[in-house]
Amino acid sequence: MGATIWKFNGDSCQIEMVGVTTTPPKGSESSIGCDCTIENNTCHVVSIVLKGYSLPGMLPPQLDKLAYLKEIDFALNYLNGTIPREWASLQLTNISLLVNRLSGKIPEELGNITTLTYLSLEANQFSGVVPPELGRLTNLQTLMLSSNQLTGPLPMTFAKLRNITDFRINDNNFNGSIPDFIQNWKQLRRLELHASGLEGPIPSEISLLDKLTELRVSDIRGPEQNFPMLRNMTGLLRLILRNCNISGEIPLYIWTMKNLELLDVSFNKLVGEISETANLERIRFL
């Protein structure tokens, strides 16, 4: 992975030194987790974290030899190439590769890692369509694909991601409408569609997502629409519907949401006045 300095203590299962300089970068994090209780008191590597070291190499396919590996975190580096297909043989739960220089298509083989609960590929250079095979990841709770060059519609197989709680696809080149199947994501707490490329209108089915605490949508093309029905989202903390071609008035119930802290409905076609019932001490406007 491009590290010129590497010192690992096998007895203590600890990284003593790693990186491209003798002094670790500020904010960097490194660790190797071992589990010595799996079988015959033999220690097995279960997690690898090399975060924020500016590593310039490629992701190692040889990690597939670590049969008990559960977590990979190589965020905040300069890693290039793509995700090794060999990793699909592992029973991983967490993959974090955000803020690197990975490119090419997202491998469809990732859909075989059905144990995954967390997948973050944000801020890379992935392109092409999202493989429908990712719809097999029915245990997935967090999926972050923002700030790439992804295209095409969201796969219909994503309707099966019923355990998803955090979904972010900001800053991409998707096309097609915001899919109706988001109504299946009943556990969803955070939804981010900033400049995703998807078109409106915001589907009425979004009203079924009553556990949402953050809803962030901006820069969607499509026909003019009324303010979406959000009455059931009583736990909303942050609501951003910027440049979504919304017309009419802001519903009165928005102003009385007890938990709402941030409201951004700028660059729309809204009319009317701020309600006298608005909790202005709590709500911050943008």
XYZ file of C-alpha atoms in Angstrom, residues 60-229:
170
model
C -3.913 -5.497 -1.233
C -5.913 -8.469 -2.581
C -3.916 -10.688 -0.202
C -6.175 -9.667 2.674
C -8.412 -12.523 1.573
C -5.937 -14.815 3.354
C -7.116 -13.348 6.684
C -10.156 -15.577 6.983
C -11.432 -13.959 10.204
C -11.071 -10.342 9.089
C -14.189 -8.284 9.830
C -13.205 -4.625 9.524
C -11.096 -2.694 6.989
C -10.550 1.050 7.413
C -8.108 2.661 4.967
C -9.779 6.085 4.895
C -7.962 9.365 4.234
C -5.068 8.113 2.127
C -3.969 8.401 -1.515
C -4.773 4.817 -2.462
C -5.471 4.188 -6.142
C -6.704 1.355 -8.324
C -9.929 -0.354 -7.362
C -11.339 -2.678 -4.716
C -9.888 -6.196 -5.007
C -12.503 -8.755 -5.990
C -10.718 -11.237 -3.740
C -12.167 -9.466 -0.695
C -15.582 -10.881 -1.617
C -14.585 -14.197 -0.029
C -14.346 -12.568 3.415
C -17.143 -12.165 5.944
C -16.536 -8.462 6.448
C -18.863 -6.223 8.421
C -17.169 -2.841 7.823
C -15.365 -1.361 4.809
C -14.304 2.290 4.973
C -12.333 3.657 2.010
C -13.500 7.257 1.974
C -11.238 10.044 0.709
C -8.831 8.141 -1.513
C -8.166 8.021 -5.252
C -9.853 4.739 -6.057
C -11.388 4.544 -9.512
C -13.140 2.318 -12.020
C -16.406 0.532 -11.440
C -17.557 -0.615 -8.031
C -16.977 -4.392 -8.191
C -20.211 -6.370 -8.355
C -18.514 -9.008 -6.199
C -19.035 -6.766 -3.166
C -22.618 -7.995 -3.281
C -21.348 -11.368 -2.065
C -20.250 -9.912 1.289
C -23.714 -10.262 2.784
C -22.335 -9.736 6.297
C -21.589 -6.068 5.545
C -23.299 -3.511 7.762
C -21.139 -0.488 6.834
C -19.794 0.504 3.404
C -18.264 3.928 2.769
C -16.726 4.726 -0.623
C -17.168 8.501 -0.400
C -14.826 10.981 -2.058
C -13.120 8.728 -4.588
C -13.271 8.532 -8.380
C -15.567 5.553 -8.902
C -17.551 5.715 -12.140
C -20.218 3.805 -14.029
C -23.458 2.407 -12.674
C -23.879 1.071 -9.168
C -23.974 -2.737 -9.460
C -27.426 -4.159 -8.680
C -25.664 -6.952 -6.779
C -25.274 -4.530 -3.856
C -28.973 -5.098 -3.259
C -27.998 -8.449 -1.736
C -26.453 -6.635 1.233
C -29.600 -6.912 3.298
C -27.718 -6.408 6.582
C -26.344 -3.069 5.399
C -27.063 -0.154 7.720
C -24.788 2.541 6.268
C -24.102 3.119 2.562
C -22.128 6.220 1.565
C -21.303 6.762 -2.113
C -21.085 10.568 -2.212
C -18.542 12.542 -4.245
C -17.790 10.074 -7.008
C -18.656 9.988 -10.718
C -21.426 7.406 -10.568
C -24.089 7.333 -13.280
C -27.330 5.609 -14.193
C -30.407 5.100 -12.006
C -30.281 3.640 -8.529
C -30.672 -0.150 -8.814
C -34.179 -1.442 -8.153
C -32.565 -4.131 -6.005
C -31.922 -1.430 -3.391
C -35.558 -1.892 -2.408
C -34.299 -4.895 -0.416
C -32.055 -2.781 1.834
C -34.647 -2.706 4.595
C -32.108 -2.281 7.408
C -30.488 0.834 5.967
C -30.284 3.739 8.438
C -27.846 6.087 6.656
C -27.843 6.583 2.860
C -25.750 9.266 1.120
C -25.189 9.727 -2.617
C -24.366 13.447 -2.844
C -22.355 14.935 -5.708
C -22.707 12.285 -8.410
C -24.120 12.006 -11.937
C -27.067 9.676 -11.372
C -30.133 9.966 -13.588
C -33.772 9.021 -13.335
C -36.239 9.885 -10.605
C -35.865 9.584 -6.867
C -37.154 6.004 -6.534
C -40.430 5.153 -4.834
C -38.824 2.136 -3.179
C -37.312 4.340 -0.485
C -40.593 3.708 1.319
C -39.140 0.277 2.187
C -36.360 1.867 4.226
C -38.402 2.140 7.403
C -35.279 2.264 9.622
C -33.765 5.203 7.726
C -32.510 8.055 9.896
C -30.338 10.017 7.468
C -30.958 10.582 3.754
C -28.655 12.795 1.673
C -29.300 13.545 -2.008
C -27.365 16.787 -2.551
C -26.672 17.350 -6.259
C -26.929 13.614 -6.907
C -28.201 14.038 -10.464
C -31.556 12.437 -9.624
C -34.726 14.167 -10.764
C -37.850 15.145 -8.876
C -40.443 15.304 -7.732
C -39.692 14.090 -4.235
C -41.930 10.994 -4.004
C -44.918 11.153 -1.682
C -43.774 7.822 -0.203
C -41.093 9.712 1.684
C -43.794 10.469 4.259
C -43.505 6.858 5.479
C -39.940 7.396 6.738
C -40.989 8.508 10.197
C -37.606 7.779 11.828
C -35.697 10.335 9.765
C -33.675 12.854 11.752
C -31.798 14.323 8.764
C -33.256 14.893 5.305
C -30.964 16.690 2.865
C -32.042 17.093 -0.767
C -30.857 19.753 -3.204
C -30.514 20.620 -6.875
C -33.048 18.204 -8.307
C -34.473 18.786 -11.752
C -38.029 17.995 -12.672
C -41.542 19.425 -12.533
C -42.710 21.984 -10.012
C -44.050 20.358 -6.859
C -45.781 21.245 -3.632
C -43.999 20.991 -0.315
C -43.538 17.241 0.375
C -45.576 15.668 3.161
